[in-house]
Amino acid sequence: MKPASKFALIFLSVGVSAAALQSCGSSEARDDKEHKEGAAAAAPALEAFTLQQGQLSSSIKIPGELVAFQRVDLYAKVSSFVRKLYVDVGSEVKAGQLLVTMEAPELNSQLSGAESRLKSQEAIYLSSKATYDRLLETSKTPGTVSQNDLDIAFAKQKSDLAQLEAAKASYREVGDTRNYLEIRAPFNGVISKRNVSAGAYVGPAGKGSDMPIFTLQEQKKLRLVVSIPEAYNSYLSHSSEVKFTTKSLPNDVFTAKVSRLSGALDERLRSQSIEMDVTNEEKKLLPGMVAEVAIPLTGSDKAFVVPSKAVLNSTQGVYVIKVVNSKAVWVPVKTGRKADDQTEVFGDLSINDTVIKIASEEIRDSSVIKHINVTGIK
């Protein structure tokens, strides 16, 4: 074979090989482009929602204590001995009902003495009054009675009248003291404690007995006392309604309304004491029970409420991703309360903004969003 023919054959082989390689590369590029386009077409659309203002409602549970609406320890007013007890622990009593009688013989003697002094002073006053009246009548005849004698008689009458009033006051005092030998119920309630028996020596606290004779509690109406931390004070006001349960009745939910607020924070606990009246006609609840109180936390209706997954917590801050002109925009926000997988957010947001429902760092700021499906906020 001639050299020229050899060169021609080699050149032809190289050309065929180059054409084959070029055709293969073009085919692979076309396949890769089609693969990417197919993948992009197969990518699911991003879920988004239209931003609206809402109100986030939640609650916190705080322990409270049920106490009697009225409670009193009944002591003896005077030192005496218990004569008879008419009630016992668990007795339901009415206002004014006699609970116990006592005896103190020295009071009877004091009352008799006061009565005698009263009668004696009354006789002295009547005598001085009669003397003055006679002198006054006689003085109407000129020259019979001097003015000085008349003045002395009048002064004696006034002095004896004052002594009579003092004797009456002394008699009433002893009589009132004697009335303390009977103790009556000051209000309707139940006797929860009895600390003495018949024949016991009783008296004012520290003078005969340090323990009260009876403890009386009103049970058909109770007070629910709760200490509300400072952070939650704004959620409760007069007539706010709360629900509570107790350990002894876990399946029963009770309702109470705020009746009284202390109006000041405890200096040690930084909490406000709040009382709620609880009607307890069936007496299911007892004073001293610990209640679990659900305090409703109702937010402002001007806040934006979004699904918690729409909030992106990145190393750079907290954001929600808004869609503007088919582009993702990271909007810095501050979060508020959370409840039921929803979160309050505050930032540069407006009503009807389109927000990505599930935020992710893969959705870069200013990136183009081609496919989006706008649905409800749920």
mmCIF file of C-alpha atoms in Angstrom:
data_model
loop_
_atom_site.group_PDB
_atom_site.id
_atom_site.type_symbol
_atom_site.label_atom_id
_atom_site.label_comp_id
_atom_site.label_asym_id
_atom_site.label_seq_id
_atom_site.Cartn_x
_atom_site.Cartn_y
_atom_site.Cartn_z
ATOM 1 C CA MET A 1 0.000 0.000 0.000
ATOM 2 C CA LYS A 2 1.196 3.433 -0.847
ATOM 3 C CA PRO A 3 2.048 5.923 1.955
ATOM 4 C CA ALA A 4 -0.605 8.350 0.697
ATOM 5 C CA SER A 5 -3.248 5.671 0.932
ATOM 6 C CA LYS A 6 -2.158 4.837 4.492
ATOM 7 C CA PHE A 7 -2.540 8.476 5.563
ATOM 8 C CA ALA A 8 -5.947 8.736 3.984
ATOM 9 C CA LEU A 9 -7.113 5.599 5.759
ATOM 10 C CA ILE A 10 -5.876 6.827 9.172
ATOM 11 C CA PHE A 11 -7.495 10.259 8.694
ATOM 12 C CA LEU A 12 -10.776 8.616 7.809
ATOM 13 C CA SER A 13 -10.669 6.400 10.933
ATOM 14 C CA VAL A 14 -9.951 9.382 13.229
ATOM 15 C CA GLY A 15 -12.811 11.338 11.691
ATOM 16 C CA VAL A 16 -15.259 8.495 12.171
ATOM 17 C CA SER A 17 -14.147 8.073 15.812
ATOM 18 C CA ALA A 18 -14.516 11.829 16.531
ATOM 19 C CA ALA A 19 -17.956 11.893 14.991
ATOM 20 C CA ALA A 20 -18.961 8.910 17.072
ATOM 21 C CA LEU A 21 -17.670 10.540 20.292
ATOM 22 C CA GLN A 22 -19.430 13.837 19.516
ATOM 23 C CA SER A 23 -22.694 12.023 18.846
ATOM 24 C CA CYS A 24 -22.390 10.111 22.158
ATOM 25 C CA GLY A 25 -21.655 13.299 24.176
ATOM 26 C CA SER A 26 -24.605 15.151 22.662
ATOM 27 C CA SER A 27 -26.896 12.247 23.457
ATOM 28 C CA GLU A 28 -25.717 12.125 27.110
ATOM 29 C CA ALA A 29 -26.221 15.913 27.521
ATOM 30 C CA ARG A 30 -29.710 15.657 26.076
ATOM 31 C CA ASP A 31 -30.570 12.749 28.378
ATOM 32 C CA ASP A 32 -29.218 14.662 31.444
ATOM 33 C CA LYS A 33 -31.303 17.756 30.562
ATOM 34 C CA GLU A 34 -34.401 15.650 30.080
ATOM 35 C CA HIS A 35 -33.722 13.933 33.437
ATOM 36 C CA LYS A 36 -33.456 17.269 35.248
ATOM 37 C CA GLU A 37 -36.590 18.609 33.594
ATOM 38 C CA GLY A 38 -38.433 15.430 34.518
ATOM 39 C CA ALA A 39 -37.232 15.643 38.106
ATOM 40 C CA ALA A 40 -38.285 19.292 38.326
ATOM 41 C CA ALA A 41 -41.668 18.421 36.904
ATOM 42 C CA ALA A 42 -41.996 15.539 39.386
ATOM 43 C CA ALA A 43 -41.075 17.701 42.452
ATOM 44 C CA PRO A 44 -44.172 18.293 44.631
ATOM 45 C CA ALA A 45 -45.545 21.809 44.946
ATOM 46 C CA LEU A 46 -44.796 23.689 48.186
ATOM 47 C CA GLU A 47 -47.733 24.033 50.558
ATOM 48 C CA ALA A 48 -48.564 27.612 51.563
ATOM 49 C CA PHE A 49 -51.421 29.496 53.217
ATOM 50 C CA THR A 50 -52.859 32.991 53.235
ATOM 51 C CA LEU A 51 -51.969 34.854 56.432
ATOM 52 C CA GLN A 52 -54.851 36.045 58.592
ATOM 53 C CA GLN A 53 -55.193 37.529 62.058
ATOM 54 C CA GLY A 54 -56.534 35.169 64.703
ATOM 55 C CA GLN A 55 -56.841 34.517 68.394
ATOM 56 C CA LEU A 56 -54.796 31.834 70.093
ATOM 57 C CA SER A 57 -56.525 30.305 73.109
ATOM 58 C CA SER A 58 -54.760 28.062 75.561
ATOM 59 C CA SER A 59 -54.651 27.504 79.291
ATOM 60 C CA ILE A 60 -52.260 26.801 82.145
ATOM 61 C CA LYS A 61 -52.942 24.700 85.202
ATOM 62 C CA ILE A 62 -52.197 26.151 88.617
ATOM 63 C CA PRO A 63 -52.855 24.574 92.024
ATOM 64 C CA GLY A 64 -55.443 26.251 94.230
ATOM 65 C CA GLU A 65 -56.977 25.629 97.635
ATOM 66 C CA LEU A 66 -60.616 25.323 98.597
ATOM 67 C CA VAL A 67 -61.424 26.995 101.910
ATOM 68 C CA ALA A 68 -64.678 27.587 103.752
ATOM 69 C CA PHE A 69 -66.443 30.780 102.751
ATOM 70 C CA GLN A 70 -66.801 31.546 106.466
ATOM 71 C CA ARG A 71 -64.850 29.899 109.278
ATOM 72 C CA VAL A 72 -64.743 30.760 112.967
ATOM 73 C CA ASP A 73 -63.226 29.333 116.137
ATOM 74 C CA LEU A 74 -65.693 29.670 119.027
ATOM 75 C CA TYR A 75 -64.151 30.461 122.423
ATOM 76 C CA ALA A 76 -65.722 31.121 125.798
ATOM 77 C CA LYS A 77 -65.886 34.823 126.571
ATOM 78 C CA VAL A 78 -65.630 34.346 130.348
ATOM 79 C CA SER A 79 -63.901 31.765 132.503
ATOM 80 C CA SER A 80 -66.468 29.088 133.258
ATOM 81 C CA PHE A 81 -67.301 25.385 133.175
ATOM 82 C CA VAL A 82 -69.065 23.635 130.298
ATOM 83 C CA ARG A 83 -72.548 22.587 131.398
ATOM 84 C CA LYS A 84 -73.920 20.986 128.239
ATOM 85 C CA LEU A 85 -72.957 20.529 124.583
ATOM 86 C CA TYR A 86 -75.844 20.475 122.131
ATOM 87 C CA VAL A 87 -73.890 19.658 118.925
ATOM 88 C CA ASP A 88 -70.930 17.557 117.873
ATOM 89 C CA VAL A 89 -68.545 17.133 114.941
ATOM 90 C CA GLY A 90 -70.488 16.991 111.693
ATOM 91 C CA SER A 91 -73.597 18.675 113.080
ATOM 92 C CA GLU A 92 -75.231 21.054 110.627
ATOM 93 C CA VAL A 93 -76.383 24.166 112.482
ATOM 94 C CA LYS A 94 -78.394 27.294 111.707
ATOM 95 C CA ALA A 95 -77.546 30.873 112.572
ATOM 96 C CA GLY A 96 -78.598 31.623 116.166
ATOM 97 C CA GLN A 97 -78.804 27.962 117.194
ATOM 98 C CA LEU A 98 -77.646 27.210 120.764
ATOM 99 C CA LEU A 99 -74.402 25.220 120.713
ATOM 100 C CA VAL A 100 -73.216 25.062 124.326
ATOM 101 C CA THR A 101 -74.167 26.380 127.768
ATOM 102 C CA MET A 102 -71.705 27.111 130.567
ATOM 103 C CA GLU A 103 -71.951 28.008 134.227
ATOM 104 C CA ALA A 104 -70.106 30.490 136.418
ATOM 105 C CA PRO A 105 -71.695 30.809 139.938
ATOM 106 C CA GLU A 106 -69.787 34.004 140.727
ATOM 107 C CA LEU A 107 -71.602 35.773 137.898
ATOM 108 C CA ASN A 108 -74.937 35.111 139.593
ATOM 109 C CA SER A 109 -73.614 36.750 142.749
ATOM 110 C CA GLN A 110 -72.301 39.718 140.773
ATOM 111 C CA LEU A 111 -75.653 40.098 139.054
ATOM 112 C CA SER A 112 -77.515 40.054 142.400
ATOM 113 C CA GLY A 113 -75.160 42.660 143.827
ATOM 114 C CA ALA A 114 -75.539 44.907 140.807
ATOM 115 C CA GLU A 115 -79.313 44.610 141.006
ATOM 116 C CA SER A 116 -79.296 45.623 144.697
ATOM 117 C CA ARG A 117 -77.110 48.664 144.020
ATOM 118 C CA LEU A 118 -79.390 49.667 141.183
ATOM 119 C CA LYS A 119 -82.498 49.540 143.405
ATOM 120 C CA SER A 120 -80.736 51.444 146.190
ATOM 121 C CA GLN A 121 -79.559 54.168 143.846
ATOM 122 C CA GLU A 122 -82.992 54.391 142.284
ATOM 123 C CA ALA A 123 -84.520 55.043 145.752
ATOM 124 C CA ILE A 124 -81.918 57.729 146.516
ATOM 125 C CA TYR A 125 -82.641 59.461 143.241
ATOM 126 C CA LEU A 126 -86.393 59.419 143.781
ATOM 127 C CA SER A 127 -85.902 60.939 147.241
ATOM 128 C CA SER A 128 -83.650 63.758 146.034
ATOM 129 C CA LYS A 129 -85.987 64.440 143.129
ATOM 130 C CA ALA A 130 -88.989 64.694 145.469
ATOM 131 C CA THR A 131 -87.043 67.073 147.739
ATOM 132 C CA TYR A 132 -86.145 69.318 144.854
ATOM 133 C CA ASP A 133 -89.697 69.317 143.514
ATOM 134 C CA ARG A 134 -91.101 70.382 146.938
ATOM 135 C CA LEU A 135 -88.515 73.147 147.337
ATOM 136 C CA LEU A 136 -89.231 74.344 143.828
ATOM 137 C CA GLU A 137 -92.947 74.496 144.516
ATOM 138 C CA THR A 138 -92.401 76.296 147.832
ATOM 139 C CA SER A 139 -90.015 78.805 146.277
ATOM 140 C CA LYS A 140 -92.874 80.145 144.246
ATOM 141 C CA THR A 141 -93.924 81.964 147.455
ATOM 142 C CA PRO A 142 -91.484 84.854 147.858
ATOM 143 C CA GLY A 143 -89.146 84.661 150.886
ATOM 144 C CA THR A 144 -89.847 81.023 151.783
ATOM 145 C CA VAL A 145 -86.798 79.244 150.168
ATOM 146 C CA SER A 146 -83.439 80.782 149.359
ATOM 147 C CA GLN A 147 -82.038 80.395 145.879
ATOM 148 C CA ASN A 148 -78.937 78.705 147.323
ATOM 149 C CA ASP A 149 -80.977 75.929 148.938
ATOM 150 C CA LEU A 150 -82.846 75.415 145.698
ATOM 151 C CA ASP A 151 -79.577 75.147 143.735
ATOM 152 C CA ILE A 152 -78.134 72.657 146.218
ATOM 153 C CA ALA A 153 -81.244 70.470 145.962
ATOM 154 C CA PHE A 154 -81.106 70.594 142.151
ATOM 155 C CA ALA A 155 -77.418 69.619 142.124
ATOM 156 C CA LYS A 156 -78.139 66.715 144.511
ATOM 157 C CA GLN A 157 -80.872 65.489 142.173
ATOM 158 C CA LYS A 158 -78.520 65.609 139.168
ATOM 159 C CA SER A 159 -75.771 63.769 141.095
ATOM 160 C CA ASP A 160 -78.132 61.022 142.214
ATOM 161 C CA LEU A 161 -79.419 60.679 138.625
ATOM 162 C CA ALA A 162 -75.863 60.178 137.372
ATOM 163 C CA GLN A 163 -75.260 57.545 140.060
ATOM 164 C CA LEU A 164 -78.462 55.816 138.999
ATOM 165 C CA GLU A 165 -77.334 55.701 135.347
ATOM 166 C CA ALA A 166 -73.982 54.250 136.447
ATOM 167 C CA ALA A 167 -75.780 51.563 138.467
ATOM 168 C CA LYS A 168 -77.917 50.696 135.436
ATOM 169 C CA ALA A 169 -74.804 50.404 133.240
ATOM 170 C CA SER A 170 -73.121 48.153 135.804
ATOM 171 C CA TYR A 171 -76.186 45.942 135.971
ATOM 172 C CA ARG A 172 -76.346 45.676 132.167
ATOM 173 C CA GLU A 173 -72.646 44.827 132.022
ATOM 174 C CA VAL A 174 -72.998 41.941 134.439
ATOM 175 C CA GLY A 175 -76.136 40.801 132.612
ATOM 176 C CA ASP A 176 -74.397 40.897 129.237
ATOM 177 C CA THR A 177 -71.448 38.961 130.655
ATOM 178 C CA ARG A 178 -73.846 36.350 131.943
ATOM 179 C CA ASN A 179 -75.289 36.027 128.434
ATOM 180 C CA TYR A 180 -71.844 34.887 127.263
ATOM 181 C CA LEU A 181 -72.468 31.652 129.134
ATOM 182 C CA GLU A 182 -74.456 30.624 126.071
ATOM 183 C CA ILE A 183 -72.710 30.284 122.699
ATOM 184 C CA ARG A 184 -74.847 30.406 119.562
ATOM 185 C CA ALA A 185 -73.967 29.814 115.912
ATOM 186 C CA PRO A 186 -73.090 33.092 114.136
ATOM 187 C CA PHE A 187 -73.989 31.667 110.687
ATOM 188 C CA ASN A 188 -75.233 28.509 108.977
ATOM 189 C CA GLY A 189 -72.574 25.843 108.745
ATOM 190 C CA VAL A 190 -71.119 22.551 109.923
ATOM 191 C CA ILE A 191 -69.222 21.860 113.145
ATOM 192 C CA SER A 192 -65.824 20.618 111.953
ATOM 193 C CA LYS A 193 -64.048 20.409 115.338
ATOM 194 C CA ARG A 194 -64.973 19.911 118.987
ATOM 195 C CA ASN A 195 -62.214 20.204 121.567
ATOM 196 C CA VAL A 196 -63.990 19.996 124.954
ATOM 197 C CA SER A 197 -66.483 17.859 126.849
ATOM 198 C CA ALA A 198 -69.058 18.632 129.536
ATOM 199 C CA GLY A 199 -67.440 19.779 132.769
ATOM 200 C CA ALA A 200 -64.337 21.204 131.087
ATOM 201 C CA TYR A 201 -62.976 24.511 132.321
ATOM 202 C CA VAL A 202 -62.934 27.025 129.482
ATOM 203 C CA GLY A 203 -62.249 30.695 129.004
ATOM 204 C CA PRO A 204 -60.713 33.251 126.662
ATOM 205 C CA ALA A 205 -57.650 32.029 124.705
ATOM 206 C CA GLY A 206 -54.789 31.599 127.147
ATOM 207 C CA LYS A 207 -57.115 31.766 130.170
ATOM 208 C CA GLY A 208 -58.468 28.297 130.619
ATOM 209 C CA SER A 209 -58.102 26.703 127.168
ATOM 210 C CA ASP A 210 -55.881 27.466 124.217
ATOM 211 C CA MET A 211 -58.170 25.421 121.979
ATOM 212 C CA PRO A 212 -61.570 26.693 120.816
ATOM 213 C CA ILE A 213 -64.697 24.915 121.995
ATOM 214 C CA PHE A 214 -65.942 24.469 118.421
ATOM 215 C CA THR A 215 -64.810 25.259 114.893
ATOM 216 C CA LEU A 216 -67.680 26.215 112.617
ATOM 217 C CA GLN A 217 -67.336 26.290 108.821
ATOM 218 C CA GLU A 218 -69.728 27.206 106.054
ATOM 219 C CA GLN A 219 -69.584 24.455 103.423
ATOM 220 C CA LYS A 220 -72.435 25.173 101.009
ATOM 221 C CA LYS A 221 -70.339 27.996 99.648
ATOM 222 C CA LEU A 222 -66.557 27.821 99.360
ATOM 223 C CA ARG A 223 -63.705 30.067 98.333
ATOM 224 C CA LEU A 224 -61.212 28.882 95.720
ATOM 225 C CA VAL A 225 -57.936 30.686 96.464
ATOM 226 C CA VAL A 226 -55.307 30.780 93.713
ATOM 227 C CA SER A 227 -51.974 32.604 93.493
ATOM 228 C CA ILE A 228 -51.537 33.803 89.900
ATOM 229 C CA PRO A 229 -47.942 34.471 88.734
ATOM 230 C CA GLU A 230 -47.222 37.990 87.545
ATOM 231 C CA ALA A 231 -46.883 36.917 83.896
ATOM 232 C CA TYR A 232 -50.526 35.739 83.762
ATOM 233 C CA ASN A 233 -52.264 38.483 85.759
ATOM 234 C CA SER A 234 -53.605 40.198 82.649
ATOM 235 C CA TYR A 235 -55.633 37.145 81.641
ATOM 236 C CA LEU A 236 -57.984 37.273 84.642
ATOM 237 C CA SER A 237 -60.370 40.001 85.762
ATOM 238 C CA HIS A 238 -63.619 40.283 87.709
ATOM 239 C CA SER A 239 -66.210 37.736 86.515
ATOM 240 C CA SER A 240 -63.640 35.700 84.546
ATOM 241 C CA GLU A 241 -64.657 32.045 84.517
ATOM 242 C CA VAL A 242 -62.294 29.150 85.241
ATOM 243 C CA LYS A 243 -62.653 25.399 85.495
ATOM 244 C CA PHE A 244 -61.029 23.150 88.073
ATOM 245 C CA THR A 245 -60.811 19.545 89.202
ATOM 246 C CA THR A 246 -59.804 17.788 92.413
ATOM 247 C CA LYS A 247 -57.875 14.599 93.062
ATOM 248 C CA SER A 248 -60.767 12.987 94.906
ATOM 249 C CA LEU A 249 -63.194 13.705 92.030
ATOM 250 C CA PRO A 250 -61.027 13.482 88.892
ATOM 251 C CA ASN A 251 -63.978 12.962 86.538
ATOM 252 C CA ASP A 252 -65.921 15.989 87.760
ATOM 253 C CA VAL A 253 -65.153 19.412 86.300
ATOM 254 C CA PHE A 254 -66.300 22.365 88.381
ATOM 255 C CA THR A 255 -66.767 25.981 87.345
ATOM 256 C CA ALA A 256 -66.042 29.136 89.347
ATOM 257 C CA LYS A 257 -66.029 32.875 88.684
ATOM 258 C CA VAL A 258 -63.440 35.356 89.886
ATOM 259 C CA SER A 259 -64.980 37.348 92.742
ATOM 260 C CA ARG A 260 -62.083 39.121 94.443
ATOM 261 C CA LEU A 261 -58.571 40.171 93.413
ATOM 262 C CA SER A 262 -56.046 41.265 96.021
ATOM 263 C CA GLY A 263 -54.797 44.060 93.749
ATOM 264 C CA ALA A 264 -51.161 43.586 94.788
ATOM 265 C CA LEU A 265 -48.368 41.069 94.263
ATOM 266 C CA ASP A 266 -46.926 39.021 97.051
ATOM 267 C CA GLU A 267 -43.425 40.399 97.637
ATOM 268 C CA ARG A 268 -41.909 36.948 98.020
ATOM 269 C CA LEU A 269 -43.762 34.907 95.386
ATOM 270 C CA ARG A 270 -44.499 37.763 92.922
ATOM 271 C CA SER A 271 -48.028 36.497 92.482
ATOM 272 C CA GLN A 272 -51.507 37.915 93.046
ATOM 273 C CA SER A 273 -53.998 36.173 95.306
ATOM 274 C CA ILE A 274 -57.371 35.679 93.613
ATOM 275 C CA GLU A 275 -60.548 34.305 95.177
ATOM 276 C CA MET A 276 -63.437 32.640 93.396
ATOM 277 C CA ASP A 277 -66.800 31.766 94.929
ATOM 278 C CA VAL A 278 -67.857 28.135 94.503
ATOM 279 C CA THR A 279 -71.420 26.958 95.099
ATOM 280 C CA ASN A 280 -71.343 23.633 96.935
ATOM 281 C CA GLU A 281 -74.972 22.783 97.729
ATOM 282 C CA GLU A 282 -74.342 19.035 97.402
ATOM 283 C CA LYS A 283 -71.219 19.341 99.568
ATOM 284 C CA LYS A 284 -69.144 17.251 97.183
ATOM 285 C CA LEU A 285 -66.225 19.572 97.792
ATOM 286 C CA LEU A 286 -64.663 19.986 101.210
ATOM 287 C CA PRO A 287 -62.641 22.835 102.721
ATOM 288 C CA GLY A 288 -58.948 22.060 102.524
ATOM 289 C CA MET A 289 -59.087 20.258 99.170
ATOM 290 C CA VAL A 290 -56.365 21.055 96.632
ATOM 291 C CA ALA A 291 -57.751 21.949 93.222
ATOM 292 C CA GLU A 292 -56.103 22.009 89.797
ATOM 293 C CA VAL A 293 -57.307 25.229 88.196
ATOM 294 C CA ALA A 294 -57.213 25.778 84.416
ATOM 295 C CA ILE A 295 -56.528 29.462 83.747
ATOM 296 C CA PRO A 296 -57.661 30.424 80.214
ATOM 297 C CA LEU A 297 -55.030 32.327 78.239
ATOM 298 C CA THR A 298 -56.858 34.145 75.482
ATOM 299 C CA GLY A 299 -54.560 36.211 73.285
ATOM 300 C CA SER A 300 -55.194 39.355 71.288
ATOM 301 C CA ASP A 301 -57.337 38.949 68.192
ATOM 302 C CA LYS A 302 -54.882 41.204 66.316
ATOM 303 C CA ALA A 303 -52.008 38.719 66.384
ATOM 304 C CA PHE A 304 -50.946 36.519 63.459
ATOM 305 C CA VAL A 305 -51.334 32.816 64.226
ATOM 306 C CA VAL A 306 -49.418 30.344 62.035
ATOM 307 C CA PRO A 307 -48.681 26.620 62.162
ATOM 308 C CA SER A 308 -45.653 25.952 64.332
ATOM 309 C CA LYS A 309 -43.904 24.264 61.383
ATOM 310 C CA ALA A 310 -44.124 27.533 59.443
ATOM 311 C CA VAL A 311 -41.638 29.084 61.904
ATOM 312 C CA LEU A 312 -38.011 28.538 60.924
ATOM 313 C CA ASN A 313 -35.489 28.507 63.758
ATOM 314 C CA SER A 314 -32.132 28.937 62.106
ATOM 315 C CA THR A 315 -28.713 29.893 63.404
ATOM 316 C CA GLN A 316 -29.324 33.395 62.075
ATOM 317 C CA GLY A 317 -32.635 33.916 63.876
ATOM 318 C CA VAL A 318 -36.328 33.101 63.734
ATOM 319 C CA TYR A 319 -38.143 33.536 60.408
ATOM 320 C CA VAL A 320 -41.226 32.759 58.413
ATOM 321 C CA ILE A 321 -40.880 32.343 54.656
ATOM 322 C CA LYS A 322 -43.145 34.597 52.644
ATOM 323 C CA VAL A 323 -43.698 34.229 48.884
ATOM 324 C CA VAL A 324 -43.481 37.511 46.961
ATOM 325 C CA ASN A 325 -43.514 37.527 43.148
ATOM 326 C CA SER A 326 -42.671 33.799 43.034
ATOM 327 C CA LYS A 327 -39.621 34.349 45.257
ATOM 328 C CA ALA A 328 -38.986 33.234 48.823
ATOM 329 C CA VAL A 329 -38.480 36.040 51.348
ATOM 330 C CA TRP A 330 -37.233 35.274 54.830
ATOM 331 C CA VAL A 331 -39.100 37.566 57.264
ATOM 332 C CA PRO A 332 -37.641 37.930 60.819
ATOM 333 C CA VAL A 333 -40.318 37.416 63.459
ATOM 334 C CA LYS A 334 -40.749 37.145 67.190
ATOM 335 C CA THR A 335 -42.857 34.333 68.554
ATOM 336 C CA GLY A 336 -45.503 34.562 71.248
ATOM 337 C CA ARG A 337 -47.523 31.827 72.885
ATOM 338 C CA LYS A 338 -47.914 28.323 71.474
ATOM 339 C CA ALA A 339 -50.907 25.995 71.625
ATOM 340 C CA ASP A 340 -52.161 23.039 69.583
ATOM 341 C CA ASP A 341 -49.264 23.211 67.075
ATOM 342 C CA GLN A 342 -49.946 26.885 66.426
ATOM 343 C CA THR A 343 -47.765 29.866 67.289
ATOM 344 C CA GLU A 344 -48.266 33.613 67.543
ATOM 345 C CA VAL A 345 -45.786 35.568 65.392
ATOM 346 C CA PHE A 346 -44.985 39.269 65.259
ATOM 347 C CA GLY A 347 -43.031 40.883 62.447
ATOM 348 C CA ASP A 348 -43.212 42.683 59.099
ATOM 349 C CA LEU A 349 -46.294 40.788 57.985
ATOM 350 C CA SER A 350 -49.621 41.795 56.509
ATOM 351 C CA ILE A 351 -53.014 40.213 56.056
ATOM 352 C CA ASN A 352 -53.276 37.967 52.961
ATOM 353 C CA ASP A 353 -49.499 37.433 52.709
ATOM 354 C CA THR A 354 -48.649 34.024 51.278
ATOM 355 C CA VAL A 355 -46.532 32.038 53.760
ATOM 356 C CA ILE A 356 -44.882 28.643 53.343
ATOM 357 C CA LYS A 357 -46.607 26.136 55.621
ATOM 358 C CA ILE A 358 -43.512 24.035 56.369
ATOM 359 C CA ALA A 359 -40.423 26.251 56.537
ATOM 360 C CA SER A 360 -37.026 24.749 55.718
ATOM 361 C CA GLU A 361 -33.509 26.095 55.251
ATOM 362 C CA GLU A 362 -33.487 24.350 51.874
ATOM 363 C CA ILE A 363 -35.819 27.114 50.687
ATOM 364 C CA ARG A 364 -33.147 29.787 50.414
ATOM 365 C CA ASP A 365 -33.870 33.483 50.734
ATOM 366 C CA SER A 366 -34.639 35.078 47.325
ATOM 367 C CA SER A 367 -34.828 31.659 45.639
ATOM 368 C CA VAL A 368 -37.384 31.157 42.848
ATOM 369 C CA ILE A 369 -40.474 29.158 43.740
ATOM 370 C CA LYS A 370 -42.128 27.708 40.633
ATOM 371 C CA HIS A 371 -44.735 25.420 42.132
ATOM 372 C CA ILE A 372 -46.882 26.453 45.100
ATOM 373 C CA ASN A 373 -50.191 25.213 46.400
ATOM 374 C CA VAL A 374 -52.064 27.734 48.576
ATOM 375 C CA THR A 375 -54.495 26.111 51.030
ATOM 376 C CA GLY A 376 -56.045 26.867 54.402
ATOM 377 C CA ILE A 377 -53.979 27.457 57.518
ATOM 378 C CA LYS A 378 -54.834 24.103 59.095
#
